[in-house]
Amino acid sequence: MRNLNSVHLNGLRALEAVGRLGSLQAAAEELGVSIGAVSQQVIKAEAQLDRTIFERTPKGMLATEAGAPLLAALNEGFAHLSRAVALAQRRDDSILTISVAPVFAARWLVYRLDRFAEHHPDINLRMDATMKLVDPALCDVDIGIRVGDGRWPDVKAELLLEQEVFPVCTPSMAERLREPADLLALPAIIDGRAMFGWDVWMRAAGLEGAALETRHVFNDASLCLDAAIAGQGVMLAWQTLAGYALQQGQLVAPFGIRARTGFGHYFVTAHGVREPKKVRDFKAWIRAEMAETLKLFI
Amino acid sequence: MRNLNSVHLNGLRALEAVGRLGSLQAAAEELGVSIGAVSQQVIKAEAQLDRTIFERTPKGMLATEAGAPLLAALNEGFAHLSRAVALAQRRDDSILTISVAPVFAARWLVYRLDRFAEHHPDINLRMDATMKLVDPALCDVDIGIRVGDGRWPDVKAELLLEQEVFPVCTPSMAERLREPADLLALPAIIDGRAMFGWDVWMRAAGLEGAALETRHVFNDASLCLDAAIAGQGVMLAWQTLAGYALQQGQLVAPFGIRARTGFGHYFVTAHGVREPKKVRDFKAWIRAEMAETLKLFI
DNA sequence: AATTCTGATATAGAAAAGCTATATGAGAAA
DNA sequence: TTTCTCATATAGCTTTTCTATATCAGAATT
């Protein structure tokens, strides 16, 4: 398609519009420019193609014999391009595209999707699981949920939940514990990627300076939780990570001492954009479900 | 197709090229611009469409799920546009397009076209009959033949034949004529559009100031000749106009007195262009045929 | 672990394309 | 002859496109 390099695409479009509509006036109206602009483009394009495409008559522009097949092919080309643009511009408003961290999806959201479908049968959810912060203004994501300090200047961050961490282990392990300091005797399961450490909890538990024996280190919080469920040790988890396992009785949170990390779960949307109803509905639903989760921690 | 107004065509082309070729580097090469230029155009077009068409990977650009149908439609569109441009750029070198005055075509050239075909079976002649001067640089005419003073600054004019005029009438009318002054008694057939008058010939015949009785005035030289052939009177004709009728014995040129009008037949071509072989062949052939015509006037 | 390579993006400023506003010309219609 | 319609030319402003250069991120190599 290198031959397209020798002619301006805007000129080809001018040719096509004039050919289809029969006059500079009509073409100018469709293209949204002045008659002089279309005239210049047609003349320039004819020169670039080294062809006379139109015969100028007092009643308007008539395609020459040589020009007619060219205009037919141009019409077909621009019709396809127009269809392509229409395809891109059509918004399927029934699809809500969300972006969440994989661990949030796997440990909290995926268990609730059936209830979302029940509450909002008109909304089709499309989930993009990535840890990267997304800017909904720059991609076709409607809303994101991320954990962090919320200080992201390029997006609008709205606090959903303050993150609190607490130790979790199997019930049988917990039976051996009489006081918080007894936790120090248990092997610790460490999330190498966590944005916080045990020291945050130690302070809250009055055990500042104390440490646990590290048994396992993973680079994925979800794997850590699996290891805790398997009885491998104690893990410092947070609400959305451990909520389901607590509810199912697979894990317990001994002593109920919780510490705030300073981070939070945030809704991430685009600056200065009026939120569509489906986004507002989703946020409201997420808040209601989060309230249900928090009942575990009263 | 107004929806195309909201996105730059060059951007759509960049999208298509990257989609088809898989990287900015390859697309830049095909489009004949720098990688940075393609990158900017893709980013801008994605913003204008409000769509993420590509996922950026370390190995290059991958079409997103939403982008793939768009790119397919764009590819079809640009393929058609490319075909259109190729159609326009293809020169059918076997076709020679000439532009001549209708009267020159009807009274001189058309009788000889069989001989042109014999001499040049490889050249297909396409004749555009119009009185308007053409500029081969600005239209798809290869060469023109026009009568005039040859002072046309926008084109290259090469003298073919100096125009000479002379009275013509039927043989039976001529039988009654003993000397040039006897012509003055005959009714005159006048071409209202001629660039010269009888005075030009009168001077050459030593009859300066004399005049004929006007019987008929036409606005077409060809009709004048038809009237002369029909015995309606005497007409002041020129070589290419009357040559065939003289050769056929339908008309005679009594006394053989000819006058130059100051005009001429000229080949009209574009300035500063090396003439293709078919144009050179055509000119040579025309000169040879013209020499044959002039044998009538020796 | 450090370095190199590949591919994409950002930016400033220059070049080219596109556009508007206005004047003008040609032919048809009134 | 006048008016109307349609196209063209031109100057200069605006927008788009482009280049050159610096930078970044991830993969591959050492």
PDB file of N, CA and C in Angstrom, chain A residues 21 45-46 57-58 67 73 102 112 115 151 163 205 236 246 295:
ATOM      1  N   LEU A  21     -21.403  13.288  -4.537  1.00  0.00           N
ATOM      2  CA  LEU A  21     -22.420  14.299  -4.280  1.00  0.00           C
ATOM      3  C   LEU A  21     -22.620  15.279  -5.434  1.00  0.00           C
ATOM      4  N   ALA A  45      -5.217  16.892  -5.455  1.00  0.00           N
ATOM      5  CA  ALA A  45      -5.248  15.434  -5.603  1.00  0.00           C
ATOM      6  C   ALA A  45      -5.165  15.029  -7.070  1.00  0.00           C
ATOM      7  N   GLU A  46      -5.863  15.762  -7.929  1.00  0.00           N
ATOM      8  CA  GLU A  46      -5.775  15.477  -9.372  1.00  0.00           C
ATOM      9  C   GLU A  46      -4.342  15.630  -9.856  1.00  0.00           C
ATOM     10  N   THR A  57     -18.300  21.824 -15.018  1.00  0.00           N
ATOM     11  CA  THR A  57     -19.401  22.342 -15.823  1.00  0.00           C
ATOM     12  C   THR A  57     -20.101  23.411 -15.016  1.00  0.00           C
ATOM     13  N   PRO A  58     -20.862  24.263 -15.678  1.00  0.00           N
ATOM     14  CA  PRO A  58     -21.599  25.298 -14.943  1.00  0.00           C
ATOM     15  C   PRO A  58     -22.587  24.715 -13.934  1.00  0.00           C
ATOM     16  N   GLY A  67     -12.064   9.107 -14.681  1.00  0.00           N
ATOM     17  CA  GLY A  67     -12.279   9.311 -13.259  1.00  0.00           C
ATOM     18  C   GLY A  67     -13.292   8.375 -12.636  1.00  0.00           C
ATOM     19  N   ALA A  73     -13.946   3.031  -6.834  1.00  0.00           N
ATOM     20  CA  ALA A  73     -13.054   2.334  -5.901  1.00  0.00           C
ATOM     21  C   ALA A  73     -12.825   3.156  -4.633  1.00  0.00           C
ATOM     22  N   PRO A 102      -5.446  -9.130  40.382  1.00  0.00           N
ATOM     23  CA  PRO A 102      -5.817 -10.540  40.288  1.00  0.00           C
ATOM     24  C   PRO A 102      -6.206 -11.136  41.648  1.00  0.00           C
ATOM     25  N   ARG A 112     -18.698 -13.357  44.373  1.00  0.00           N
ATOM     26  CA  ARG A 112     -19.892 -12.535  44.476  1.00  0.00           C
ATOM     27  C   ARG A 112     -20.530 -12.210  43.131  1.00  0.00           C
ATOM     28  N   ARG A 115     -24.172 -12.788  42.553  1.00  0.00           N
ATOM     29  CA  ARG A 115     -25.087 -11.824  43.174  1.00  0.00           C
ATOM     30  C   ARG A 115     -25.156 -10.538  42.376  1.00  0.00           C
ATOM     31  N   ARG A 151      -2.824   8.246  46.147  1.00  0.00           N
ATOM     32  CA  ARG A 151      -2.227   9.499  45.621  1.00  0.00           C
ATOM     33  C   ARG A 151      -1.788   9.265  44.176  1.00  0.00           C
ATOM     34  N   GLN A 163      -7.440  -0.323  54.501  1.00  0.00           N
ATOM     35  CA  GLN A 163      -6.897  -1.684  54.661  1.00  0.00           C
ATOM     36  C   GLN A 163      -6.430  -1.924  56.102  1.00  0.00           C
ATOM     37  N   ALA A 205      -0.236  -4.645  68.487  1.00  0.00           N
ATOM     38  CA  ALA A 205      -0.435  -5.707  69.468  1.00  0.00           C
ATOM     39  C   ALA A 205       0.408  -5.506  70.733  1.00  0.00           C
ATOM     40  N   LEU A 236      -0.048 -12.657  57.677  1.00  0.00           N
ATOM     41  CA  LEU A 236      -0.672 -11.362  57.973  1.00  0.00           C
ATOM     42  C   LEU A 236      -1.538 -10.993  56.773  1.00  0.00           C
ATOM     43  N   LEU A 246     -12.249 -16.971  56.055  1.00  0.00           N
ATOM     44  CA  LEU A 246     -12.744 -16.819  57.428  1.00  0.00           C
ATOM     45  C   LEU A 246     -14.208 -17.247  57.505  1.00  0.00           C
ATOM     46  N   LYS A 295     -18.871  -7.243  58.241  1.00  0.00           N
ATOM     47  CA  LYS A 295     -19.601  -7.773  59.398  1.00  0.00           C
ATOM     48  C   LYS A 295     -18.804  -8.862  60.093  1.00  0.00           C
TER      49      LYS A 295
END
